[in-house]
Coordinates of C-alpha atoms in Angstrom, one line a residue:
Chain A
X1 CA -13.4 11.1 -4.3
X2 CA -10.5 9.9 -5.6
X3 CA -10.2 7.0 -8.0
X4 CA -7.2 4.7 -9.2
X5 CA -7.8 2.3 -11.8
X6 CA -4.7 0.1 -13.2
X7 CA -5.1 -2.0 -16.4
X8 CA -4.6 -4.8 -17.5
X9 CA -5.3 -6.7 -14.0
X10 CA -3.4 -9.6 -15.1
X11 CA -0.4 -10.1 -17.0
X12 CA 1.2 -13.3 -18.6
X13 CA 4.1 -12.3 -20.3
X14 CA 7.0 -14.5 -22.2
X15 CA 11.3 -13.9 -20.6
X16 CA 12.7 -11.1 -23.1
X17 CA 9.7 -9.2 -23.7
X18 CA 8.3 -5.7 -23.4
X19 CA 4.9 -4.8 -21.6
X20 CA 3.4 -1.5 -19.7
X21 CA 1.2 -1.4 -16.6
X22 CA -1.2 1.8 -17.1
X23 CA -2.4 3.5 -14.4
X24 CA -5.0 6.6 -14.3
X25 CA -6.7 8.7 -11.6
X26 CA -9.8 10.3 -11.5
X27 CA -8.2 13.7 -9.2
X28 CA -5.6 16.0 -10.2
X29 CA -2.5 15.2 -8.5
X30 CA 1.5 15.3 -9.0
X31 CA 2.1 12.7 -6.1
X32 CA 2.1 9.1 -7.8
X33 CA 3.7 6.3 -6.4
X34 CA 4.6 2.6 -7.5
X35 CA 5.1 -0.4 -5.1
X36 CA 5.8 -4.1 -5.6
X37 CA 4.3 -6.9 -3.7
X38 CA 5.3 -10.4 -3.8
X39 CA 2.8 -13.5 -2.6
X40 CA 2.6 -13.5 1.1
X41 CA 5.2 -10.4 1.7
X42 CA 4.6 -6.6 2.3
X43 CA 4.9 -3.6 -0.2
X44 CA 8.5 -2.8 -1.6
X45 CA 8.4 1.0 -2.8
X46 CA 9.8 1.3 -6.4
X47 CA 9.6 4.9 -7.6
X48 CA 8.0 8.0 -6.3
X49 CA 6.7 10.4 -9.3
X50 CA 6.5 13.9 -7.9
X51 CA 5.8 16.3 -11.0
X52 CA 4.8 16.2 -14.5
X53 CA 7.2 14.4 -17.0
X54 CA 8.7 12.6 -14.1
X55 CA 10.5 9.6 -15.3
X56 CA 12.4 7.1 -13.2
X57 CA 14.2 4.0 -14.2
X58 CA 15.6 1.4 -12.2
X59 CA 17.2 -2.1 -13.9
X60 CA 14.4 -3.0 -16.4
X61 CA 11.5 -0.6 -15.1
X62 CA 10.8 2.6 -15.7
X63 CA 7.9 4.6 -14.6
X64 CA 6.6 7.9 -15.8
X65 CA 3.8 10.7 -14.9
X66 CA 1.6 13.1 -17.2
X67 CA -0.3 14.4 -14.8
X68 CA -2.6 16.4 -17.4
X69 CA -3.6 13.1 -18.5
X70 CA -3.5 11.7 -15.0
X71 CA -1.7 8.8 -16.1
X72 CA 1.2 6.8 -15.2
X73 CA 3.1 4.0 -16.8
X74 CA 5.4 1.4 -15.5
X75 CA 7.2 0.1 -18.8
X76 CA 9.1 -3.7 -18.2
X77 CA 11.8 -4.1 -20.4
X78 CA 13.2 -7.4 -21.5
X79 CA 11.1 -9.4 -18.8
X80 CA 13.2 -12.2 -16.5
X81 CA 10.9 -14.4 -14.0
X82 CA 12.0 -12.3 -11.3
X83 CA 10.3 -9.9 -12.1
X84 CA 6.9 -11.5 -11.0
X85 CA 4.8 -10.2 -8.4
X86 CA 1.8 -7.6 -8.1
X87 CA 2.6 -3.9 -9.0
X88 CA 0.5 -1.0 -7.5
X89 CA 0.2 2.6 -8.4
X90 CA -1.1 4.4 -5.6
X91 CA -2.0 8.2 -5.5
X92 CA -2.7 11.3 -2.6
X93 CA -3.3 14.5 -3.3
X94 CA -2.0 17.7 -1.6
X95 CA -3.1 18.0 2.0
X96 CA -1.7 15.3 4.1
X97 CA -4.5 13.0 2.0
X98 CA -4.1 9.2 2.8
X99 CA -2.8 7.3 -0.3
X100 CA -5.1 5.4 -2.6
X101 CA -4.4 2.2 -4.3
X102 CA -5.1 0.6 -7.8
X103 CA -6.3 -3.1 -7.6
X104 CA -2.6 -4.3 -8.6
X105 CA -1.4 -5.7 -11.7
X106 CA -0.6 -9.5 -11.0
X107 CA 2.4 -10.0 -13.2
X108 CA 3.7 -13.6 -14.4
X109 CA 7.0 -13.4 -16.5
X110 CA 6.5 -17.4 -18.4
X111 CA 9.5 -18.7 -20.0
Chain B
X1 CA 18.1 1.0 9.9
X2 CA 15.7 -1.7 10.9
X3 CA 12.7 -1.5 8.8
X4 CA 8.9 -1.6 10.0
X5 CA 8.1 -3.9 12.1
X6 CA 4.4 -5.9 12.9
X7 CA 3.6 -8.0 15.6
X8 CA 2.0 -10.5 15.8
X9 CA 2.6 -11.8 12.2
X10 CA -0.1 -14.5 12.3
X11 CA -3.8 -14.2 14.6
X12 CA -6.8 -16.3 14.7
X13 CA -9.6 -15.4 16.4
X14 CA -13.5 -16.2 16.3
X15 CA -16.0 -13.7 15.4
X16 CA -17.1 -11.3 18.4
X17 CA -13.6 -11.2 19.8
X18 CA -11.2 -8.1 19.7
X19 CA -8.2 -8.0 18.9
X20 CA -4.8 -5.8 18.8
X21 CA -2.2 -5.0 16.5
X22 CA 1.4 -3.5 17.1
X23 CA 3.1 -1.6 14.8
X24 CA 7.0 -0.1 15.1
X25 CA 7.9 2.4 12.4
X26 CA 11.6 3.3 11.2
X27 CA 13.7 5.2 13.7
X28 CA 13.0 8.6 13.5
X29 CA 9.4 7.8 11.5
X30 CA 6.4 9.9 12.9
X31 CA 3.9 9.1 10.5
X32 CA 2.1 5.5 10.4
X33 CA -0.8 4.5 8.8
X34 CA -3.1 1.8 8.4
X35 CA -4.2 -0.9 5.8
X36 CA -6.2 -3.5 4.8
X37 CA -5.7 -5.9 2.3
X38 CA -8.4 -8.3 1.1
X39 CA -8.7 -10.1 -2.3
X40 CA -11.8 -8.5 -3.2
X41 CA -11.4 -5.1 -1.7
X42 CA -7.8 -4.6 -2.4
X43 CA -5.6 -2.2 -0.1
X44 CA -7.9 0.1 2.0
X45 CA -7.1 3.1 4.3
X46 CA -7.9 2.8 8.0
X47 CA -6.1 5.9 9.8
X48 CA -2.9 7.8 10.0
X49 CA -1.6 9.0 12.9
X50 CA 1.3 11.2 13.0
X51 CA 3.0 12.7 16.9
X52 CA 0.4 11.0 18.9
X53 CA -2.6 12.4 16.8
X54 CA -5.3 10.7 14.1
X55 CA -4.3 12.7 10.8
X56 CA -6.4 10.6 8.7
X57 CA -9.1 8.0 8.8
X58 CA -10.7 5.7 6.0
X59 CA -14.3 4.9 5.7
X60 CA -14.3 1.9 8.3
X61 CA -17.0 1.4 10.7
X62 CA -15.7 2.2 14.7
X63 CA -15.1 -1.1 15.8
X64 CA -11.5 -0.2 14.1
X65 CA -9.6 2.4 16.5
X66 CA -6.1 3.3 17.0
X67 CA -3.9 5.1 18.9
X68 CA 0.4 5.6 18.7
X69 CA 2.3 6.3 21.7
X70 CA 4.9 8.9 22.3
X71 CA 7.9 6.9 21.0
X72 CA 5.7 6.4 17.5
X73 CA 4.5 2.9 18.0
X74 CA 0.9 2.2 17.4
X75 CA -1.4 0.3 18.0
X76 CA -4.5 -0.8 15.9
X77 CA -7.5 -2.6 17.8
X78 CA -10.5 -4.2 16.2
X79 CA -13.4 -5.2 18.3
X80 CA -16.5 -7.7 18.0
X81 CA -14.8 -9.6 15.2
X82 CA -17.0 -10.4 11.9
X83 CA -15.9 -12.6 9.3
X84 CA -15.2 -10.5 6.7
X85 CA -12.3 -8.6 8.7
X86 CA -10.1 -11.6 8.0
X87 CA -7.3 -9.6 5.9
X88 CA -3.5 -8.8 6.0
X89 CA -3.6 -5.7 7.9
X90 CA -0.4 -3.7 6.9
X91 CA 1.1 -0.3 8.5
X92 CA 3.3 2.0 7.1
X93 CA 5.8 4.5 8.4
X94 CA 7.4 7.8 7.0
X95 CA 9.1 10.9 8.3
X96 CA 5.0 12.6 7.5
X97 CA 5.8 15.5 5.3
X98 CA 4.5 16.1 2.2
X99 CA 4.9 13.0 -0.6
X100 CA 7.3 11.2 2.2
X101 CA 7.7 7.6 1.1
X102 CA 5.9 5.3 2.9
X103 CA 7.9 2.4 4.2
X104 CA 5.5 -1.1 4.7
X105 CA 6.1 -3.6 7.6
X106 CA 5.6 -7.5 6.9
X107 CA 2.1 -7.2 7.7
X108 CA -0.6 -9.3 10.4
X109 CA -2.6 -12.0 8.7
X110 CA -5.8 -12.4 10.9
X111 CA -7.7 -14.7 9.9
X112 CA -11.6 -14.7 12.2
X113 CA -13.3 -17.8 12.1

């Protein structure tokens, strides 16, 4: 069965600084996704991770895949409030396999 | 491109009731799939059906069906209510290949009292 386990849970970071979002899986897989959720709204897709080494950036996120260590990242650079809101990882696995989700990582940017 | 749409956006109901859920993917969308989201349980697979047919299913009991109609709408129907099916149900649409981004609607809060 497949597992997703994201750390840390919750995040409190201070404007202007740097944090990463870990998230690992218990199945191998080269399919790994990353969403946003705000309170009370649906999932916004952020990046899709599709092979090993994969590395996309967008504004002050970037997320990245090492599938042999069946890990992904999602590094926040230079945190603004904006930029809080709950983050998933979610994984499937070849076959047409539904997608699992991480618990999210609440994030709260502080001034 | 209108995105994914959910109706209704907002249900209460009382335990032992049923209760029906719409779902329009993206134009040209023939995957959708089901979830529920709770605080404790997190987001949770129910089904995917892709042209007409259940692809997928989670590890829900069968009061939770589904079905999706020719022009990819679906439909998600829960019968004799409990409490603990209060949740934001979310569905999700993609073309249904392989690693096709899936593309969320707003989402059904149903709350059962």
């Amino acid at each position: 069965e497949l597992k997703v386990e994201q750390n840390p849970l919750f995040l409190s970071m201070q404007e202007g600084k740097n944090y990463t979002i870990y998230c690992n899986y218990s199945t191998t897989s080269d399919r790994l996704y990353w969403y946003r959720q705000d309170p009370g709204k649906s999932l916004e897709s952020l990046f899709v991770l599709l092979s090993n080494g994969a590395v996309k950036q967008e504004g002050r996120l970037m997320a990245s895949l090492d599938t042999k260590a069946r890990l992904s990242t999602l590094h926040i650079t230079a945190a603004v409030h904006d930029l809080s809101a709950t983050y998933f990882c979610a994984v499937d696995i070849p076959g047409n396999t539904p997608l699992v989700f991480g618990k999210g990582t609440r994030l709260s940017v502080i001034a | 491109k209108a995105g994914v749409t959910q109706t209704p956006r907002y249900l209460i109901k009382t335990r032992g009731q049923q209760v029906t859920l719409s779902c329009s993917p993206i134009s040209g969308h023939r995957s959708v799939s089901w979830y529920q989201q709770t605080p404790g349980q997190g987001l949770q697979f129910l089904f995917e059906y892709f042209s007409e047919t259940q692809r997928n299913k989670g590890n829900f009991p069968g009061r939770f069906s589904g079905r999706q109609f020719s022009n990819s709408r679906s439909e998600m129907n829960v019968s004799t209510l409990e409490l603990g099916d209060s949740a934001l149900y979310l569905c999700a649409s993609s073309l249904g290949g392989v690693a096709d981004t899936q593309y969320f609607g707003p989402g059904t809060r149903l709350t059962v009292l």
